[in-house]
mmCIF file of C-alpha atoms in Angstrom:
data_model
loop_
_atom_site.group_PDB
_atom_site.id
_atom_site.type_symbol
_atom_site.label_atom_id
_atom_site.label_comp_id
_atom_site.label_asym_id
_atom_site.label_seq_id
_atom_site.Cartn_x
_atom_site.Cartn_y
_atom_site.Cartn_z
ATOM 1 C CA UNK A 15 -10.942 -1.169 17.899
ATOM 2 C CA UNK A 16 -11.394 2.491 17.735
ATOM 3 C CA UNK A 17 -10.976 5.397 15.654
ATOM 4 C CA UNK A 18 -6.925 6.059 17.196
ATOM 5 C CA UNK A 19 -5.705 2.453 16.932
ATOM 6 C CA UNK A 20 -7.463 2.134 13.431
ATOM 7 C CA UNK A 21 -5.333 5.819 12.843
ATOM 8 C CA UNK A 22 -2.009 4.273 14.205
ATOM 9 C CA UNK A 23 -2.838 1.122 12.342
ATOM 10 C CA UNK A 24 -3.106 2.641 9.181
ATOM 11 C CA UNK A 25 -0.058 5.067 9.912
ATOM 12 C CA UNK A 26 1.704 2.082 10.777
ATOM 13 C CA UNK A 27 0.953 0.464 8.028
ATOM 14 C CA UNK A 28 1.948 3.507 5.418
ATOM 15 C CA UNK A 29 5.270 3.817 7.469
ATOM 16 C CA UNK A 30 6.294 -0.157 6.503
ATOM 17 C CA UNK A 31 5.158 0.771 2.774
ATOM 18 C CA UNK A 32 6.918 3.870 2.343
ATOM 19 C CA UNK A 33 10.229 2.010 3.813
ATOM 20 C CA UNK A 34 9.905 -1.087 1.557
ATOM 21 C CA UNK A 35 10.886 1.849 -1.342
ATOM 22 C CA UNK A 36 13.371 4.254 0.629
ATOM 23 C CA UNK A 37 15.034 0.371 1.257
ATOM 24 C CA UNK A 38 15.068 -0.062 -2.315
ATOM 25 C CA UNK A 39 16.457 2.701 -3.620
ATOM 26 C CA UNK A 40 19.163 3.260 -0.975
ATOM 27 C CA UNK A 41 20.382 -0.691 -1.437
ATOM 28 C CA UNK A 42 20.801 0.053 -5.272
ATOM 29 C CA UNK A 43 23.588 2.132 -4.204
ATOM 30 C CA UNK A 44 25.525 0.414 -2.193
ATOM 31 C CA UNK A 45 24.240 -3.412 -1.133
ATOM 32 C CA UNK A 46 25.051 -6.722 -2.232
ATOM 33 C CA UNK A 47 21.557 -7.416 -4.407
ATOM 34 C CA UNK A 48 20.775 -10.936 -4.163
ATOM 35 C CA UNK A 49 17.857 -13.053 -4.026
ATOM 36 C CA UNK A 50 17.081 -12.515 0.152
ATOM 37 C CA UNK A 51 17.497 -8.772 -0.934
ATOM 38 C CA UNK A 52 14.660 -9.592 -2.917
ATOM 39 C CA UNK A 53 12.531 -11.683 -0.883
ATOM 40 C CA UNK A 54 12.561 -9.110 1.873
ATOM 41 C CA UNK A 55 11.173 -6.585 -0.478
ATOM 42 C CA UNK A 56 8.684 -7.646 -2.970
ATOM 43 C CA UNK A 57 6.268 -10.640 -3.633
ATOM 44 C CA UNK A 58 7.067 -13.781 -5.687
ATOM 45 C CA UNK A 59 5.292 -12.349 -8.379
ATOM 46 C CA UNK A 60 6.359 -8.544 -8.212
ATOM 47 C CA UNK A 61 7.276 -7.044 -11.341
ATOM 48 C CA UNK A 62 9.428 -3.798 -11.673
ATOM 49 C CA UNK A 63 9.624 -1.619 -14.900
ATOM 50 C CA UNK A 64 11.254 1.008 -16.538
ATOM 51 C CA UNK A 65 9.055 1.875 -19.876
ATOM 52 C CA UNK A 66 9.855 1.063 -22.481
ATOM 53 C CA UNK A 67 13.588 0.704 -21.695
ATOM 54 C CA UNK A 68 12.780 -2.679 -19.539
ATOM 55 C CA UNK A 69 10.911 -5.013 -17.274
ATOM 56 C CA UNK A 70 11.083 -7.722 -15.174
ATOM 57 C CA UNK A 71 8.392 -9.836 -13.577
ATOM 58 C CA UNK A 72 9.327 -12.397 -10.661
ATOM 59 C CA UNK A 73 11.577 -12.254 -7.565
ATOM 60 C CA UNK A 74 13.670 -15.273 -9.606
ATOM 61 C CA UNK A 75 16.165 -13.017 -11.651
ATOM 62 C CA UNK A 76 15.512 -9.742 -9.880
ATOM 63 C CA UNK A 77 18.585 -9.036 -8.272
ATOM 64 C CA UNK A 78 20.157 -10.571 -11.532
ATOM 65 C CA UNK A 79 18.828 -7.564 -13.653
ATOM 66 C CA UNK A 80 19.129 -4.711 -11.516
ATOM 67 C CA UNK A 81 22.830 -5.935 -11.385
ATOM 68 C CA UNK A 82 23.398 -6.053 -14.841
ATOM 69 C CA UNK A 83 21.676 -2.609 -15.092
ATOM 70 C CA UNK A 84 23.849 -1.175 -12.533
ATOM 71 C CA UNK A 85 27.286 -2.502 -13.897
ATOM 72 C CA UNK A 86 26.591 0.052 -16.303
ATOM 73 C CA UNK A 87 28.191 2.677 -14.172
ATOM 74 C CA UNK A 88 30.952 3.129 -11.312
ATOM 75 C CA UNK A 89 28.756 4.315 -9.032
ATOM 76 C CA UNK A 90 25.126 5.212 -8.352
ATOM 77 C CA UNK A 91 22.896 7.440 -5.920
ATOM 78 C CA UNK A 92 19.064 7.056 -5.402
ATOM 79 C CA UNK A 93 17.261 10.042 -3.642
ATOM 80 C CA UNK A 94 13.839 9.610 -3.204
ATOM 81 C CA UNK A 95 11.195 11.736 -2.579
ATOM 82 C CA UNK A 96 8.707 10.851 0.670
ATOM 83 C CA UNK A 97 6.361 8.626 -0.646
ATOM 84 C CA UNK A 98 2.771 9.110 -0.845
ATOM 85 C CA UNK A 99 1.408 5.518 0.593
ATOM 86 C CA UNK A 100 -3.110 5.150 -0.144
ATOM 87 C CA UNK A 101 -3.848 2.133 1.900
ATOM 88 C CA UNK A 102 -6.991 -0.061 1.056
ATOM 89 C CA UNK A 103 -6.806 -2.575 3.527
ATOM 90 C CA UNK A 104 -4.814 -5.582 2.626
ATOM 91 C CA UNK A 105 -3.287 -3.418 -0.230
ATOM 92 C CA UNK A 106 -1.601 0.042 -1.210
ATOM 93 C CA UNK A 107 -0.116 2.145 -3.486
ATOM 94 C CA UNK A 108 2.575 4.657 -3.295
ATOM 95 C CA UNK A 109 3.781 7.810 -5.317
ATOM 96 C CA UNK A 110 7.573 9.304 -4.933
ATOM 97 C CA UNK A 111 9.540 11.123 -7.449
ATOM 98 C CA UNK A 112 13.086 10.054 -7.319
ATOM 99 C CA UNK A 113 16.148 11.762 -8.316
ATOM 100 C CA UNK A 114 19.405 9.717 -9.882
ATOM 101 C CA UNK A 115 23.010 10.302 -10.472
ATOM 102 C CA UNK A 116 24.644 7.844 -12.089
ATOM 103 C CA UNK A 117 28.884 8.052 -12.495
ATOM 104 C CA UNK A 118 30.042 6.837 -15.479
ATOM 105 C CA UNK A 119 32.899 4.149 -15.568
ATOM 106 C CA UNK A 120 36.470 6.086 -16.300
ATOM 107 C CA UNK A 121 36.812 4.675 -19.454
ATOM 108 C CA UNK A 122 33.847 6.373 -20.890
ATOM 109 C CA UNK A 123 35.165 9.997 -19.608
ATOM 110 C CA UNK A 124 37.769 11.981 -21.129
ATOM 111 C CA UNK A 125 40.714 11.545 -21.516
ATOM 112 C CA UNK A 126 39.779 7.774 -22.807
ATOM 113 C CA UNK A 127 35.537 8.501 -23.655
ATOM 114 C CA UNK A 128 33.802 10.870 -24.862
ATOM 115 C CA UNK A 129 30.997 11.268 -22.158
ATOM 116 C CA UNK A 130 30.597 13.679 -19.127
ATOM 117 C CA UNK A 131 31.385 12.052 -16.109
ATOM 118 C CA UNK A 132 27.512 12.177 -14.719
ATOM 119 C CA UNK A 133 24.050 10.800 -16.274
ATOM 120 C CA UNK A 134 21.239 12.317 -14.235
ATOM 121 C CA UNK A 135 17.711 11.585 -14.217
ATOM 122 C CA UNK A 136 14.373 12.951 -12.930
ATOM 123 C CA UNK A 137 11.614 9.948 -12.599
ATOM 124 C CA UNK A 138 8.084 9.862 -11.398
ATOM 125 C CA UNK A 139 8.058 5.911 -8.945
ATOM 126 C CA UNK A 140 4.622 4.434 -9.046
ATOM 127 C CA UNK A 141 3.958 1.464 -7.280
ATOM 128 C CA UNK A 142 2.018 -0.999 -5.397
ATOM 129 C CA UNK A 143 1.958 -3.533 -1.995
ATOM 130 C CA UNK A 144 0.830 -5.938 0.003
ATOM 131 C CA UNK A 145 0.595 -7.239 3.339
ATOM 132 C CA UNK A 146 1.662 -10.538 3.355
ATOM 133 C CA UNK A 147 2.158 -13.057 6.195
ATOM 134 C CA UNK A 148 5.401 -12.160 5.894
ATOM 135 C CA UNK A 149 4.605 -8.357 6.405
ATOM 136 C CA UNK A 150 4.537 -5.492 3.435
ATOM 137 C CA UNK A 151 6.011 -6.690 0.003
ATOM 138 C CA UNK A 152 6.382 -4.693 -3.000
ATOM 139 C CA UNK A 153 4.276 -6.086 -5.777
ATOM 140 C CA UNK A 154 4.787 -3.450 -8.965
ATOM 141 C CA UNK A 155 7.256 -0.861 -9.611
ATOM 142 C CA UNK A 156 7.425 1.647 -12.118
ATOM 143 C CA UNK A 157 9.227 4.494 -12.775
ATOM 144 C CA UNK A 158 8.505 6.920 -15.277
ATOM 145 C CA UNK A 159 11.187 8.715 -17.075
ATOM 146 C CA UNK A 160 10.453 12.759 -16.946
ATOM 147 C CA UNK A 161 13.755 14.528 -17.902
ATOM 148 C CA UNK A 162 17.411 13.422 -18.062
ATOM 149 C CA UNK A 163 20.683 15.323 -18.157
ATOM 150 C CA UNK A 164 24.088 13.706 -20.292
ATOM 151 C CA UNK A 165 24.639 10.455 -22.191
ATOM 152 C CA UNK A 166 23.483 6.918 -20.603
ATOM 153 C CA UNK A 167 26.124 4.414 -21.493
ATOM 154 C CA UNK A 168 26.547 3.294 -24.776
ATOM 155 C CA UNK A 169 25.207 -0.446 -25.126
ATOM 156 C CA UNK A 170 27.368 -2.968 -24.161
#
């Protein structure tokens, strides 16, 4: 192998990580979340958290709690920044900041609710992969609140 197929390897390889999040994100928005959803994007052991608010560790469940989290709201959208994908053979991480606007349900809006009609947030995504047999799998995300703009739902 030489230095250009090791470089299209590798860029390859950063491509298939970097998709496994903009996948992610844009299927929170508007896909039916189930447990192929999840197979297809992280390992059996994967765990995804939002500190200190939640976690969850597992594929089993997955699409189970980010459903729950988004029945909060009506409607969501996920923008993502580019990811920055370090590859270390087998394994990588990634980097991506990630803007979203969540729509609150009407009954939480005036006239019935109190609430502005958006919650918006500003979050730092860290995570990690691997290549599997099955290709790249997510095994850890995290996203780190950094600022937020209106109410979140009260708790149900």
């Amino acid at each position: 192998m030489n230095s250009t197929e090791t470089l299209e390897e590798s860029g390859t390889a950063s491509l298939h990580v970097a998709a496994l999040l903009n996948r992610y994100l844009v299927s929170l928005d508007d896909e039916e979340l189930d447990d192929a959803w999840a197979a297809e994007l992280f390992t059996p052991d994967a765990v995804v958290a939002f500190p200190p608010m939640s976690r969850h560790e597992g594929t089993a469940g997955l699409a189970g709690f980010h459903r729950t989290a988004l029945s909060a709201f009506a409607a969501t959208q996920h923008l993502g920044s580019p990811a920055v994908v370090v590859l270390d053979g087998d394994r990588a991480t990634l980097r991506a900041n990630l803007l979203s606007t969540h729509v609150h349900h009407a009954h939480h809006v005036p006239p019935r609710g109190t609430l502005a009609p958006l919650f918006t947030t500003g979050t730092f995504v860290d995570g990690a992969a691997l290549r599997t047999a099955d290709g790249w799998r997510l095994t850890r995300l995290s996203f780190r609140l950094l600022w937020v703009d209106g109410t979140p739902p009260p708790a149900a």
